[in-house]
Amino acid sequence: PFKLFAGGPIASGRQWVSWVHHADMTGLLLFALDTPALAGPFNATAPHPVRNLEFARTLGRVLGRPYWLPTPKVLLRVAIGKMADVVATGQRVVPRAAAGLGYAFRFPELRRALADVLGRPE
């Protein structure tokens, strides 16, 4: 939708979005394998989750597109079924364990991560 000038937040846009750049996902997995103190489950997310509206705004700016058209939850439900409830509700997840043990994120901020993934200048 963003590339077609029709992007925007999902539902209210107030829900949290936890995200991670693929380089940090790989880095976190390798860190977990090499760090005995990191035992059990851990959150593989970037350290700064954002609200859905901020995610949409940042994506629009990186792409040079507007971010004005919200996706109603009912339309999302038609498209992806019950998963719409998860997307419209969101969850704020942070990588407390990995960060506490010293993992250094290559892409801790959303704008830089999206610019890298989309091959756009910062």
One Martini backbone bead per residue (centre of mass of N, CA, C, O) as a GRO file, in nm:
protein
  122
    1PRO     BB    1   0.054   0.064  -0.019
    2PHE     BB    2   0.290   0.269  -0.008
    3LYS     BB    3   0.377   0.246  -0.310
    4LEU     BB    4   0.055   0.342  -0.376
    5PHE     BB    5  -0.021   0.584  -0.175
    6ALA     BB    6  -0.187   0.384   0.074
    7GLY     BB    7  -0.068   0.429   0.351
    8GLY     BB    8  -0.085   0.319   0.705
    9PRO     BB    9  -0.232   0.258   0.970
   10ILE     BB   10  -0.352   0.027   1.204
   11ALA     BB   11  -0.620   0.118   1.300
   12SER     BB   12  -0.533   0.323   1.557
   13GLY     BB   13  -0.195   0.310   1.599
   14ARG     BB   14  -0.134   0.242   1.922
   15GLN     BB   15   0.008  -0.005   1.877
   16TRP     BB   16   0.259  -0.215   1.921
   17VAL     BB   17   0.589  -0.254   1.755
   18SER     BB   18   0.792  -0.521   1.711
   19TRP     BB   19   1.125  -0.520   1.583
   20VAL     BB   20   1.373  -0.645   1.327
   21HIS     BB   21   1.664  -0.676   1.189
   22HIS     BB   22   1.820  -0.923   1.016
   23ALA     BB   23   2.104  -0.874   1.135
   24ASP     BB   24   2.007  -0.891   1.435
   25MET     BB   25   1.886  -1.167   1.429
   26THR     BB   26   2.146  -1.311   1.368
   27GLY     BB   27   2.311  -1.188   1.600
   28LEU     BB   28   2.132  -1.299   1.831
   29LEU     BB   29   2.171  -1.598   1.770
   30LEU     BB   30   2.480  -1.600   1.798
   31PHE     BB   31   2.489  -1.484   2.083
   32ALA     BB   32   2.334  -1.718   2.215
   33LEU     BB   33   2.545  -1.940   2.137
   34ASP     BB   34   2.801  -1.761   2.280
   35THR     BB   35   2.608  -1.722   2.556
   36PRO     BB   36   2.565  -1.887   2.846
   37ALA     BB   37   2.395  -1.666   3.010
   38LEU     BB   38   2.189  -1.719   2.770
   39ALA     BB   39   1.916  -1.870   2.895
   40GLY     BB   40   1.670  -1.950   2.721
   41PRO     BB   41   1.449  -1.738   2.656
   42PHE     BB   42   1.432  -1.466   2.407
   43ASN     BB   43   1.424  -1.146   2.272
   44ALA     BB   44   1.404  -1.078   1.910
   45THR     BB   45   1.453  -0.744   1.925
   46ALA     BB   46   1.442  -0.434   1.924
   47PRO     BB   47   1.491  -0.175   2.166
   48HIS     BB   48   1.260   0.008   1.988
   49PRO     BB   49   0.960   0.026   2.005
   50VAL     BB   50   0.655   0.108   1.825
   51ARG     BB   51   0.408   0.260   1.705
   52ASN     BB   52   0.217   0.218   1.433
   53LEU     BB   53   0.218   0.512   1.343
   54GLU     BB   54   0.527   0.542   1.344
   55PHE     BB   55   0.584   0.322   1.143
   56ALA     BB   56   0.424   0.447   0.909
   57ARG     BB   57   0.570   0.718   0.902
   58THR     BB   58   0.856   0.607   0.854
   59LEU     BB   59   0.799   0.448   0.598
   60GLY     BB   60   0.696   0.686   0.432
   61ARG     BB   61   0.957   0.857   0.450
   62VAL     BB   62   1.155   0.652   0.326
   63LEU     BB   63   0.967   0.629   0.055
   64GLY     BB   64   0.813   0.899  -0.012
   65ARG     BB   65   0.528   0.862   0.137
   66PRO     BB   66   0.234   0.844   0.246
   67TYR     BB   67   0.041   0.803   0.588
   68TRP     BB   68  -0.306   0.833   0.585
   69LEU     BB   69  -0.426   0.532   0.540
   70PRO     BB   70  -0.615   0.348   0.717
   71THR     BB   71  -0.663   0.019   0.847
   72PRO     BB   72  -0.922  -0.150   0.910
   73LYS     BB   73  -0.995  -0.416   1.101
   74VAL     BB   74  -1.208  -0.545   0.915
   75LEU     BB   75  -1.022  -0.563   0.665
   76LEU     BB   76  -0.806  -0.732   0.800
   77ARG     BB   77  -0.991  -0.974   0.865
   78VAL     BB   78  -1.047  -1.045   0.570
   79ALA     BB   79  -0.743  -1.094   0.493
   80ILE     BB   80  -0.633  -1.262   0.792
   81GLY     BB   81  -0.830  -1.287   1.010
   82LYS     BB   82  -0.754  -1.351   1.341
   83MET     BB   83  -0.475  -1.201   1.317
   84ALA     BB   84  -0.592  -0.914   1.345
   85ASP     BB   85  -0.591  -0.903   1.653
   86VAL     BB   86  -0.285  -0.899   1.687
   87VAL     BB   87  -0.221  -0.651   1.509
   88ALA     BB   88  -0.430  -0.448   1.656
   89THR     BB   89  -0.289  -0.482   1.945
   90GLY     BB   90  -0.019  -0.582   2.014
   91GLN     BB   91   0.335  -0.564   2.141
   92ARG     BB   92   0.568  -0.493   2.397
   93VAL     BB   93   0.903  -0.574   2.304
   94VAL     BB   94   1.212  -0.651   2.472
   95PRO     BB   95   1.582  -0.716   2.490
   96ARG     BB   96   1.687  -0.751   2.792
   97ALA     BB   97   1.888  -0.987   2.799
   98ALA     BB   98   2.082  -0.917   2.563
   99ALA     BB   99   2.142  -0.626   2.648
  100GLY     BB  100   2.245  -0.700   2.941
  101LEU     BB  101   2.491  -0.878   2.793
  102GLY     BB  102   2.591  -0.679   2.531
  103TYR     BB  103   2.432  -0.641   2.287
  104ALA     BB  104   2.505  -0.491   1.967
  105PHE     BB  105   2.325  -0.298   1.775
  106ARG     BB  106   2.301  -0.209   1.438
  107PHE     BB  107   1.958  -0.156   1.449
  108PRO     BB  108   1.787   0.033   1.683
  109GLU     BB  109   1.653   0.207   1.455
  110LEU     BB  110   1.401   0.228   1.231
  111ARG     BB  111   1.495   0.415   1.001
  112ARG     BB  112   1.765   0.273   0.942
  113ALA     BB  113   1.649  -0.008   0.891
  114LEU     BB  114   1.461   0.064   0.653
  115ALA     BB  115   1.673   0.192   0.470
  116ASP     BB  116   1.839  -0.064   0.439
  117VAL     BB  117   1.621  -0.265   0.335
  118LEU     BB  118   1.528  -0.046   0.096
  119GLY     BB  119   1.776   0.116  -0.023
  120ARG     BB  120   1.797   0.391   0.141
  121PRO     BB  121   1.859   0.686   0.237
  122GLU     BB  122   1.907   0.863   0.542
   0.00000   0.00000   0.00000
